[in-house]
Amino acid sequence: MSEETNPDTLALHPDLVFRAAGDEGVAVDQRKSEILVVNGLGLRVMQLVRAHGSRQAVLTALLAEYEAPAERIAADLDAFLDEMRQRDLLC
Amino acid sequence: MYHTVIQERIRRLHLLHSVMLELTYRCNLNCFYCYNDPEAAGTPLSVDQYLRLFDDLESMQVLFLSFTGGEPLAHPQFFELAGAARRRGFAIRVKSNGHAIRGEVARRLRDEVNPMAVEMSLHGATASVHDRQTRVPGSFERLLENLTQMQQLGLRPSFVSTLTAWNAPEIEAMYALADRFGVRLRWQGPVSPRQNGDREPLTIQPSAVDWERVRAIAEGRRASAAVPAANPLEGATKPPATDEDRPHCGIGTQEVLVDPFGNVYPCVQVRWSAGNLHRQPIRAIWEQATAFGDARRLSVATAKRFAGQRPTQFGAPIFCPGVELTYLGERGQRTDIPLNDWRKSSPLR
């Protein structure tokens, strides 16, 4: 029997660590010793993914925090999550 | 961008970004040139004090945490501490001689700590040279056995070597050894006096010609793209070139060293006391201690002293003002903690 996975579920790769540096973020992909710089929104998304673990919860939190059209925020969120997936930073 | 914009911002905002923890001065090897003071004494930090430190560092957004020593795995609570650090989301480096990282220890290191790097000391390309420096027969063969185990487990080992007169004839062979295992080899130096002023290690200082060979070999390897571009002395922090008062190194700007007894210093070589964790939390020390500003001024003064030059030290193509201070007789400053203070804070009370 195959295990169903919830497409809404998000988790950071265990080899991804990050911190805030002022209003931006610095992340390290430990597998490559690669240092990544993310903007304020990217930093907040990573914090929310770690805290909530689902796209919907992250989006709900962002909508409450940012004064921008919901479609724009959702699009920015999905674009960032896609980039993270391409870098294998989500699992 | 990280090495330019972000590093500049970290310095400008005076953010603590990286912390090096000397967990213990105990060691299972006995390296001839070790700079630690074998007589250093004090009240070790307790596990609870380390956990409070980690909580503070996490809230201060410190990213990098290095465990060193002595041999950090010789600390009896190493896994408890390193695992707790891992759970708080630090990027962890373990600087080890590698002698104990085998079997169950290696497995626990992977499962409980998952460090981004395990940097191990390579003293030569042959047992005769390596074991001569470590003064422990069999340490070379054991290092290579352990390296293989670590790679099989998915740990991320690399080599660091201090160039000495004894291992200089094996520079090329040490690179070949690192290549054989597919790990990076980083050089560091010069050999420095011990923290207690003992100059015995300087008797195996390599020559300027030896350092030139390292530079030429590293250049050749870069040119052939056999390895990723890397400065053979990349551990040295490069300051931004745009500062009016340009520093010589990054000392006092974003990193601290904590010794086993809670003393906080600007760096390994400049042991000017910034405070002690038995008395103050790290945030207060980082925000209030004058030692960091003094260290930055030392760095700027060093840059002005060597303006337009490429300074060397004992033949090495690098100049560390802290090594010079130790060589000239300065000793590390420690905050004396009365025993009754320790008893009040000890979980064993």
GROMACS .gro file of C-alpha atoms in nm:
model
  440
    1MET     CA    1   0.000   0.000   0.000
    2SER     CA    2   0.151   0.333  -0.100
    3GLU     CA    3   0.169   0.611   0.153
    4GLU     CA    4  -0.035   0.922   0.071
    5THR     CA    5   0.151   1.252   0.102
    6ASN     CA    6  -0.019   1.582   0.158
    7PRO     CA    7   0.090   1.825  -0.117
    8ASP     CA    8   0.032   2.112   0.124
    9THR     CA    9   0.290   1.981   0.372
   10LEU     CA   10   0.623   2.164   0.380
   11ALA     CA   11   0.940   2.084   0.570
   12LEU     CA   12   1.285   2.233   0.545
   13HIS     CA   13   1.562   1.994   0.452
   14PRO     CA   14   1.746   1.895   0.773
   15ASP     CA   15   2.073   2.016   0.619
   16LEU     CA   16   1.935   2.368   0.574
   17VAL     CA   17   2.011   2.607   0.861
   18PHE     CA   18   1.950   2.981   0.860
   19ARG     CA   19   1.950   3.297   1.065
   20ALA     CA   20   1.848   3.660   1.023
   21ALA     CA   21   2.119   3.913   0.942
   22GLY     CA   22   1.946   4.245   0.983
   23ASP     CA   23   1.635   4.238   0.766
   24GLU     CA   24   1.763   3.963   0.537
   25GLY     CA   25   1.853   3.602   0.594
   26VAL     CA   26   2.166   3.392   0.561
   27ALA     CA   27   2.114   3.021   0.501
   28VAL     CA   28   2.360   2.736   0.476
   29ASP     CA   29   2.306   2.422   0.274
   30GLN     CA   30   2.532   2.196   0.476
   31ARG     CA   31   2.554   1.933   0.204
   32LYS     CA   32   2.751   2.174  -0.014
   33SER     CA   33   2.877   2.420   0.249
   34GLU     CA   34   2.692   2.668   0.030
   35ILE     CA   35   2.585   3.000   0.179
   36LEU     CA   36   2.265   3.152   0.043
   37VAL     CA   37   2.132   3.502   0.100
   38VAL     CA   38   1.756   3.553   0.104
   39ASN     CA   39   1.555   3.874   0.123
   40GLY     CA   40   1.319   3.961   0.405
   41LEU     CA   41   1.023   3.776   0.254
   42GLY     CA   42   1.233   3.466   0.192
   43LEU     CA   43   1.358   3.476   0.549
   44ARG     CA   44   1.003   3.505   0.680
   45VAL     CA   45   0.883   3.217   0.460
   46MET     CA   46   1.158   2.990   0.593
   47GLN     CA   47   1.070   3.088   0.951
   48LEU     CA   48   0.702   3.017   0.887
   49VAL     CA   49   0.770   2.685   0.713
   50ARG     CA   50   0.972   2.578   1.012
   51ALA     CA   51   0.700   2.694   1.252
   52HIS     CA   52   0.388   2.575   1.069
   53GLY     CA   53   0.485   2.312   0.812
   54SER     CA   54   0.215   2.378   0.556
   55ARG     CA   55   0.178   2.609   0.258
   56GLN     CA   56  -0.168   2.720   0.365
   57ALA     CA   57  -0.053   2.813   0.714
   58VAL     CA   58   0.244   3.002   0.572
   59LEU     CA   59   0.020   3.188   0.328
   60THR     CA   60  -0.231   3.274   0.600
   61ALA     CA   61   0.044   3.419   0.815
   62LEU     CA   62   0.193   3.620   0.528
   63LEU     CA   63  -0.149   3.764   0.437
   64ALA     CA   64  -0.184   3.886   0.795
   65GLU     CA   65   0.165   4.041   0.795
   66TYR     CA   66   0.201   4.204   0.452
   67GLU     CA   67  -0.017   4.474   0.298
   68ALA     CA   68  -0.023   4.347  -0.059
   69PRO     CA   69  -0.283   4.180  -0.281
   70ALA     CA   70  -0.342   3.818  -0.183
   71GLU     CA   71  -0.272   3.697  -0.537
   72ARG     CA   72   0.065   3.871  -0.540
   73ILE     CA   73   0.165   3.728  -0.204
   74ALA     CA   74   0.057   3.378  -0.305
   75ALA     CA   75   0.247   3.404  -0.632
   76ASP     CA   76   0.562   3.528  -0.457
   77LEU     CA   77   0.533   3.249  -0.201
   78ASP     CA   78   0.494   2.980  -0.465
   79ALA     CA   79   0.781   3.117  -0.669
   80PHE     CA   80   1.007   3.108  -0.366
   81LEU     CA   81   0.894   2.758  -0.270
   82ASP     CA   82   0.960   2.642  -0.628
   83GLU     CA   83   1.312   2.782  -0.609
   84MET     CA   84   1.367   2.605  -0.281
   85ARG     CA   85   1.244   2.278  -0.431
   86GLN     CA   86   1.479   2.320  -0.727
   87ARG     CA   87   1.764   2.357  -0.481
   88ASP     CA   88   1.637   2.051  -0.290
   89LEU     CA   89   1.591   2.261   0.024
   90LEU     CA   90   1.244   2.126   0.100
   91CYS     CA   91   1.150   1.771   0.178
   92MET     CA   92   2.690   3.865  -0.206
   93TYR     CA   93   2.745   3.694   0.130
   94HIS     CA   94   3.113   3.785   0.142
   95THR     CA   95   3.048   4.145   0.044
   96VAL     CA   96   2.708   4.288   0.129
   97ILE     CA   97   2.605   4.058   0.411
   98GLN     CA   98   2.943   4.044   0.581
   99GLU     CA   99   2.961   4.423   0.563
  100ARG     CA  100   2.616   4.449   0.718
  101ILE     CA  101   2.703   4.205   0.993
  102ARG     CA  102   3.003   4.423   1.082
  103ARG     CA  103   2.811   4.751   1.054
  104LEU     CA  104   2.526   4.628   1.274
  105HIS     CA  105   2.776   4.468   1.513
  106LEU     CA  106   2.601   4.132   1.486
  107LEU     CA  107   2.764   3.832   1.647
  108HIS     CA  108   2.773   3.580   1.363
  109SER     CA  109   3.015   3.309   1.463
  110VAL     CA  110   3.129   3.156   1.792
  111MET     CA  111   3.418   2.920   1.857
  112LEU     CA  112   3.394   2.705   2.168
  113GLU     CA  113   3.709   2.556   2.316
  114LEU     CA  114   3.521   2.284   2.504
  115THR     CA  115   3.823   2.136   2.679
  116TYR     CA  116   4.200   2.138   2.666
  117ARG     CA  117   4.210   1.762   2.715
  118CYS     CA  118   4.337   1.571   2.414
  119ASN     CA  119   4.407   1.215   2.314
  120LEU     CA  120   4.708   1.323   2.105
  121ASN     CA  121   5.011   1.522   2.217
  122CYS     CA  122   5.102   1.743   1.922
  123PHE     CA  123   5.447   1.895   1.941
  124TYR     CA  124   5.340   2.242   1.835
  125CYS     CA  125   5.000   2.265   2.010
  126TYR     CA  126   4.945   2.627   2.118
  127ASN     CA  127   4.719   2.547   2.416
  128ASP     CA  128   4.854   2.620   2.759
  129PRO     CA  129   4.877   2.276   2.926
  130GLU     CA  130   4.863   2.443   3.269
  131ALA     CA  131   4.547   2.645   3.199
  132ALA     CA  132   4.301   2.606   3.483
  133GLY     CA  133   3.967   2.744   3.590
  134THR     CA  134   3.609   2.650   3.662
  135PRO     CA  135   3.466   2.473   3.357
  136LEU     CA  136   3.128   2.581   3.228
  137SER     CA  137   2.852   2.340   3.326
  138VAL     CA  138   2.613   2.179   3.081
  139ASP     CA  139   2.338   2.413   3.204
  140GLN     CA  140   2.560   2.713   3.138
  141TYR     CA  141   2.631   2.592   2.786
  142LEU     CA  142   2.260   2.541   2.723
  143ARG     CA  143   2.188   2.897   2.839
  144LEU     CA  144   2.467   3.017   2.612
  145PHE     CA  145   2.315   2.831   2.315
  146ASP     CA  146   1.972   2.982   2.388
  147ASP     CA  147   2.127   3.329   2.396
  148LEU     CA  148   2.326   3.273   2.078
  149GLU     CA  149   2.017   3.146   1.898
  150SER     CA  150   1.822   3.455   2.000
  151MET     CA  151   2.115   3.670   1.883
  152GLN     CA  152   2.092   3.497   1.542
  153VAL     CA  153   2.440   3.352   1.559
  154LEU     CA  154   2.476   3.116   1.262
  155PHE     CA  155   2.811   2.938   1.294
  156LEU     CA  156   2.921   2.742   1.600
  157SER     CA  157   3.256   2.565   1.606
  158PHE     CA  158   3.352   2.303   1.861
  159THR     CA  159   3.724   2.285   1.917
  160GLY     CA  160   3.971   2.226   2.198
  161GLY     CA  161   4.199   2.051   2.280
  162GLU     CA  162   4.000   1.767   2.136
  163PRO     CA  163   3.631   1.863   2.161
  164LEU     CA  164   3.516   1.500   2.168
  165ALA     CA  165   3.723   1.456   2.485
  166HIS     CA  166   3.463   1.666   2.669
  167PRO     CA  167   3.254   1.413   2.865
  168GLN     CA  168   2.928   1.580   2.758
  169PHE     CA  169   3.025   1.648   2.398
  170PHE     CA  170   2.724   1.478   2.244
  171GLU     CA  171   2.480   1.634   2.488
  172LEU     CA  172   2.617   1.978   2.406
  173ALA     CA  173   2.663   1.938   2.032
  174GLY     CA  174   2.323   1.775   1.996
  175ALA     CA  175   2.160   2.061   2.185
  176ALA     CA  176   2.338   2.307   1.958
  177ARG     CA  177   2.216   2.120   1.654
  178ARG     CA  178   1.855   2.135   1.774
  179ARG     CA  179   1.892   2.511   1.805
  180GLY     CA  180   1.976   2.536   1.436
  181PHE     CA  181   2.342   2.635   1.429
  182ALA     CA  182   2.568   2.548   1.139
  183ILE     CA  183   2.816   2.336   1.332
  184ARG     CA  184   3.180   2.278   1.260
  185VAL     CA  185   3.380   2.025   1.458
  186LYS     CA  186   3.756   2.079   1.464
  187SER     CA  187   3.904   1.748   1.573
  188ASN     CA  188   4.216   1.538   1.543
  189GLY     CA  189   3.982   1.261   1.423
  190HIS     CA  190   4.139   1.000   1.648
  191ALA     CA  191   3.815   0.908   1.826
  192ILE     CA  192   3.571   0.947   1.537
  193ARG     CA  193   3.507   0.582   1.457
  194GLY     CA  194   3.239   0.322   1.517
  195GLU     CA  195   2.966   0.433   1.754
  196VAL     CA  196   3.122   0.778   1.803
  197ALA     CA  197   3.114   0.843   1.428
  198ARG     CA  198   2.757   0.720   1.402
  199ARG     CA  199   2.644   0.939   1.690
  200LEU     CA  200   2.822   1.238   1.537
  201ARG     CA  201   2.623   1.191   1.218
  202ASP     CA  202   2.288   1.115   1.381
  203GLU     CA  203   2.294   1.354   1.677
  204VAL     CA  204   2.504   1.645   1.553
  205ASN     CA  205   2.505   1.632   1.172
  206PRO     CA  206   2.786   1.890   1.148
  207MET     CA  207   2.831   2.085   0.828
  208ALA     CA  208   3.202   2.002   0.847
  209VAL     CA  209   3.445   1.792   1.046
  210GLU     CA  210   3.787   1.945   1.001
  211MET     CA  211   4.064   1.707   1.100
  212SER     CA  212   4.432   1.775   1.150
  213LEU     CA  213   4.662   1.615   0.896
  214HIS     CA  214   5.027   1.636   1.001
  215GLY     CA  215   5.194   1.460   0.711
  216ALA     CA  216   5.147   1.219   0.424
  217THR     CA  217   5.327   0.935   0.600
  218ALA     CA  218   5.302   0.775   0.939
  219SER     CA  219   5.658   0.871   1.022
  220VAL     CA  220   5.590   1.244   0.986
  221HIS     CA  221   5.230   1.250   1.109
  222ASP     CA  222   5.301   1.041   1.418
  223ARG     CA  223   5.619   1.236   1.489
  224GLN     CA  224   5.411   1.552   1.522
  225THR     CA  225   5.121   1.394   1.714
  226ARG     CA  226   5.363   1.193   1.931
  227VAL     CA  227   5.114   0.903   1.926
  228PRO     CA  228   5.224   0.598   1.727
  229GLY     CA  229   4.953   0.468   1.497
  230SER     CA  230   4.764   0.797   1.481
  231PHE     CA  231   4.818   0.833   1.105
  232GLU     CA  232   4.679   0.492   1.014
  233ARG     CA  233   4.390   0.545   1.251
  234LEU     CA  234   4.310   0.886   1.100
  235LEU     CA  235   4.282   0.733   0.754
  236GLU     CA  236   4.070   0.443   0.881
  237ASN     CA  237   3.841   0.686   1.059
  238LEU     CA  238   3.820   0.910   0.755
  239THR     CA  239   3.697   0.618   0.548
  240GLN     CA  240   3.435   0.531   0.808
  241MET     CA  241   3.319   0.891   0.826
  242GLN     CA  242   3.276   0.912   0.451
  243GLN     CA  243   3.083   0.585   0.446
  244LEU     CA  244   2.848   0.729   0.708
  245GLY     CA  245   2.790   1.048   0.511
  246LEU     CA  246   2.983   1.282   0.739
  247ARG     CA  247   3.168   1.571   0.571
  248PRO     CA  248   3.535   1.550   0.670
  249SER     CA  249   3.818   1.768   0.548
  250PHE     CA  250   4.184   1.819   0.633
  251VAL     CA  251   4.362   2.116   0.783
  252SER     CA  252   4.736   2.121   0.816
  253THR     CA  253   4.981   2.350   0.989
  254LEU     CA  254   5.289   2.377   0.772
  255THR     CA  255   5.601   2.279   0.967
  256ALA     CA  256   5.964   2.207   0.888
  257TRP     CA  257   5.885   1.839   0.946
  258ASN     CA  258   5.595   1.806   0.701
  259ALA     CA  259   5.713   2.058   0.438
  260PRO     CA  260   5.888   1.784   0.235
  261GLU     CA  261   5.548   1.613   0.201
  262ILE     CA  262   5.336   1.904   0.077
  263GLU     CA  263   5.270   1.744  -0.262
  264ALA     CA  264   5.210   1.403  -0.106
  265MET     CA  265   4.962   1.553   0.141
  266TYR     CA  266   4.765   1.704  -0.146
  267ALA     CA  267   4.775   1.365  -0.320
  268LEU     CA  268   4.647   1.199  -0.005
  269ALA     CA  269   4.360   1.447   0.023
  270ASP     CA  270   4.278   1.392  -0.345
  271ARG     CA  271   4.280   1.017  -0.294
  272PHE     CA  272   4.007   1.052  -0.035
  273GLY     CA  273   3.830   1.333  -0.218
  274VAL     CA  274   3.858   1.578   0.069
  275ARG     CA  275   3.977   1.937   0.085
  276LEU     CA  276   4.315   2.026   0.235
  277ARG     CA  277   4.351   2.369   0.395
  278TRP     CA  278   4.678   2.510   0.523
  279GLN     CA  279   4.717   2.725   0.828
  280GLY     CA  280   5.006   2.895   0.999
  281PRO     CA  281   5.248   3.013   1.108
  282VAL     CA  282   5.339   2.791   1.400
  283SER     CA  283   5.280   3.012   1.704
  284PRO     CA  284   5.418   3.013   2.058
  285ARG     CA  285   5.205   2.839   2.319
  286GLN     CA  286   4.957   3.055   2.504
  287ASN     CA  287   5.184   3.039   2.810
  288GLY     CA  288   5.467   3.192   2.608
  289ASP     CA  289   5.658   2.869   2.551
  290ARG     CA  290   5.845   2.910   2.223
  291GLU     CA  291   5.936   2.545   2.176
  292PRO     CA  292   5.687   2.500   1.887
  293LEU     CA  293   5.876   2.763   1.689
  294THR     CA  294   6.168   2.524   1.653
  295ILE     CA  295   5.977   2.350   1.372
  296GLN     CA  296   5.874   2.668   1.194
  297PRO     CA  297   5.894   2.609   0.817
  298SER     CA  298   6.091   2.839   0.590
  299ALA     CA  299   5.962   3.111   0.359
  300VAL     CA  300   6.067   2.881   0.073
  301ASP     CA  301   5.833   2.613   0.208
  302TRP     CA  302   5.545   2.861   0.215
  303GLU     CA  303   5.626   2.966  -0.140
  304ARG     CA  304   5.598   2.602  -0.244
  305VAL     CA  305   5.253   2.580  -0.085
  306ARG     CA  306   5.148   2.894  -0.266
  307ALA     CA  307   5.283   2.773  -0.601
  308ILE     CA  308   5.121   2.429  -0.569
  309ALA     CA  309   4.788   2.581  -0.468
  310GLU     CA  310   4.807   2.822  -0.762
  311GLY     CA  311   4.884   2.536  -0.997
  312ARG     CA  312   4.590   2.336  -0.871
  313ARG     CA  313   4.358   2.631  -0.914
  314ALA     CA  314   4.482   2.689  -1.266
  315SER     CA  315   4.422   2.329  -1.362
  316ALA     CA  316   4.077   2.345  -1.199
  317ALA     CA  317   4.149   2.018  -1.026
  318VAL     CA  318   3.993   2.160  -0.712
  319PRO     CA  319   3.747   2.439  -0.636
  320ALA     CA  320   3.914   2.779  -0.613
  321ALA     CA  321   4.045   2.826  -0.265
  322ASN     CA  322   4.302   3.041  -0.097
  323PRO     CA  323   4.553   2.817   0.079
  324LEU     CA  324   4.501   3.039   0.381
  325GLU     CA  325   4.131   3.091   0.335
  326GLY     CA  326   4.069   3.070   0.707
  327ALA     CA  327   4.198   3.424   0.733
  328THR     CA  328   3.907   3.668   0.740
  329LYS     CA  329   3.914   3.923   0.462
  330PRO     CA  330   3.781   4.264   0.558
  331PRO     CA  331   3.584   4.486   0.320
  332ALA     CA  332   3.813   4.700   0.107
  333THR     CA  333   3.595   5.010   0.122
  334ASP     CA  334   3.633   5.102   0.489
  335GLU     CA  335   3.815   5.426   0.555
  336ASP     CA  336   3.982   5.270   0.857
  337ARG     CA  337   4.045   4.945   0.681
  338PRO     CA  338   4.110   4.657   0.921
  339HIS     CA  339   4.380   4.397   0.870
  340CYS     CA  340   4.152   4.110   0.969
  341GLY     CA  341   3.797   4.064   1.096
  342ILE     CA  342   3.891   4.045   1.464
  343GLY     CA  343   3.643   4.199   1.706
  344THR     CA  344   3.369   4.243   1.447
  345GLN     CA  345   3.156   3.929   1.429
  346GLU     CA  346   3.319   3.636   1.608
  347VAL     CA  347   3.419   3.542   1.961
  348LEU     CA  348   3.613   3.263   2.124
  349VAL     CA  349   3.495   3.102   2.449
  350ASP     CA  350   3.749   2.897   2.647
  351PRO     CA  351   3.653   2.597   2.864
  352PHE     CA  352   3.633   2.821   3.171
  353GLY     CA  353   3.386   3.071   3.028
  354ASN     CA  354   3.637   3.340   2.933
  355VAL     CA  355   3.530   3.527   2.619
  356TYR     CA  356   3.796   3.661   2.381
  357PRO     CA  357   3.802   3.838   2.043
  358CYS     CA  358   3.985   3.545   1.882
  359VAL     CA  359   4.213   3.247   1.936
  360GLN     CA  360   4.529   3.454   1.927
  361VAL     CA  361   4.414   3.780   2.089
  362ARG     CA  362   4.313   3.669   2.437
  363TRP     CA  363   4.204   4.001   2.578
  364SER     CA  364   3.933   3.928   2.832
  365ALA     CA  365   3.592   4.053   2.723
  366GLY     CA  366   3.421   3.893   3.021
  367ASN     CA  367   3.330   3.558   3.164
  368LEU     CA  368   3.013   3.357   3.120
  369HIS     CA  369   3.018   3.264   3.488
  370ARG     CA  370   2.943   3.631   3.557
  371GLN     CA  371   2.759   3.770   3.255
  372PRO     CA  372   2.548   3.640   2.967
  373ILE     CA  373   2.703   3.649   2.622
  374ARG     CA  374   2.473   3.925   2.499
  375ALA     CA  375   2.595   4.165   2.767
  376ILE     CA  376   2.955   4.075   2.699
  377TRP     CA  377   2.914   4.121   2.324
  378GLU     CA  378   2.733   4.454   2.360
  379GLN     CA  379   2.941   4.606   2.639
  380ALA     CA  380   3.295   4.471   2.646
  381THR     CA  381   3.566   4.710   2.533
  382ALA     CA  382   3.793   4.424   2.427
  383PHE     CA  383   3.621   4.393   2.089
  384GLY     CA  384   3.668   4.761   2.004
  385ASP     CA  385   4.028   4.738   2.122
  386ALA     CA  386   4.077   4.435   1.896
  387ARG     CA  387   3.930   4.621   1.598
  388ARG     CA  388   4.168   4.910   1.664
  389LEU     CA  389   4.457   4.666   1.677
  390SER     CA  390   4.347   4.533   1.341
  391VAL     CA  391   4.324   4.881   1.188
  392ALA     CA  392   4.663   4.977   1.332
  393THR     CA  393   4.811   4.661   1.183
  394ALA     CA  394   4.667   4.748   0.842
  395LYS     CA  395   4.819   5.097   0.861
  396ARG     CA  396   5.152   4.953   0.974
  397PHE     CA  397   5.171   4.735   0.665
  398ALA     CA  398   4.998   4.968   0.419
  399GLY     CA  399   5.090   4.875   0.063
  400GLN     CA  400   5.294   4.577   0.176
  401ARG     CA  401   5.234   4.203   0.186
  402PRO     CA  402   5.331   4.128   0.545
  403THR     CA  403   5.479   3.796   0.642
  404GLN     CA  404   5.535   3.635   0.978
  405PHE     CA  405   5.796   3.367   1.044
  406GLY     CA  406   5.810   3.325   0.667
  407ALA     CA  407   5.436   3.266   0.627
  408PRO     CA  408   5.248   3.490   0.383
  409ILE     CA  409   5.020   3.612   0.659
  410PHE     CA  410   5.055   3.832   0.963
  411CYS     CA  411   4.856   3.776   1.280
  412PRO     CA  412   4.890   4.056   1.536
  413GLY     CA  413   4.784   3.815   1.809
  414VAL     CA  414   5.071   3.577   1.733
  415GLU     CA  415   5.306   3.874   1.754
  416LEU     CA  416   5.162   3.974   2.094
  417THR     CA  417   5.211   3.622   2.227
  418TYR     CA  418   5.563   3.610   2.085
  419LEU     CA  419   5.646   3.939   2.253
  420GLY     CA  420   5.534   3.806   2.588
  421GLU     CA  421   5.166   3.895   2.629
  422ARG     CA  422   4.968   3.630   2.817
  423GLY     CA  423   4.599   3.553   2.795
  424GLN     CA  424   4.380   3.734   3.046
  425ARG     CA  425   4.144   3.527   3.255
  426THR     CA  426   3.869   3.634   3.487
  427ASP     CA  427   3.923   3.462   3.819
  428ILE     CA  428   3.605   3.296   3.939
  429PRO     CA  429   3.609   3.218   4.311
  430LEU     CA  430   3.519   2.860   4.388
  431ASN     CA  431   3.217   2.961   4.598
  432ASP     CA  432   3.065   3.129   4.289
  433TRP     CA  433   3.093   2.802   4.105
  434ARG     CA  434   2.935   2.610   4.391
  435LYS     CA  435   2.633   2.841   4.386
  436SER     CA  436   2.578   2.775   4.017
  437SER     CA  437   2.675   2.411   4.005
  438PRO     CA  438   2.404   2.153   3.938
  439LEU     CA  439   2.604   1.924   4.170
  440ARG     CA  440   2.542   2.150   4.469
   0.00000   0.00000   0.00000
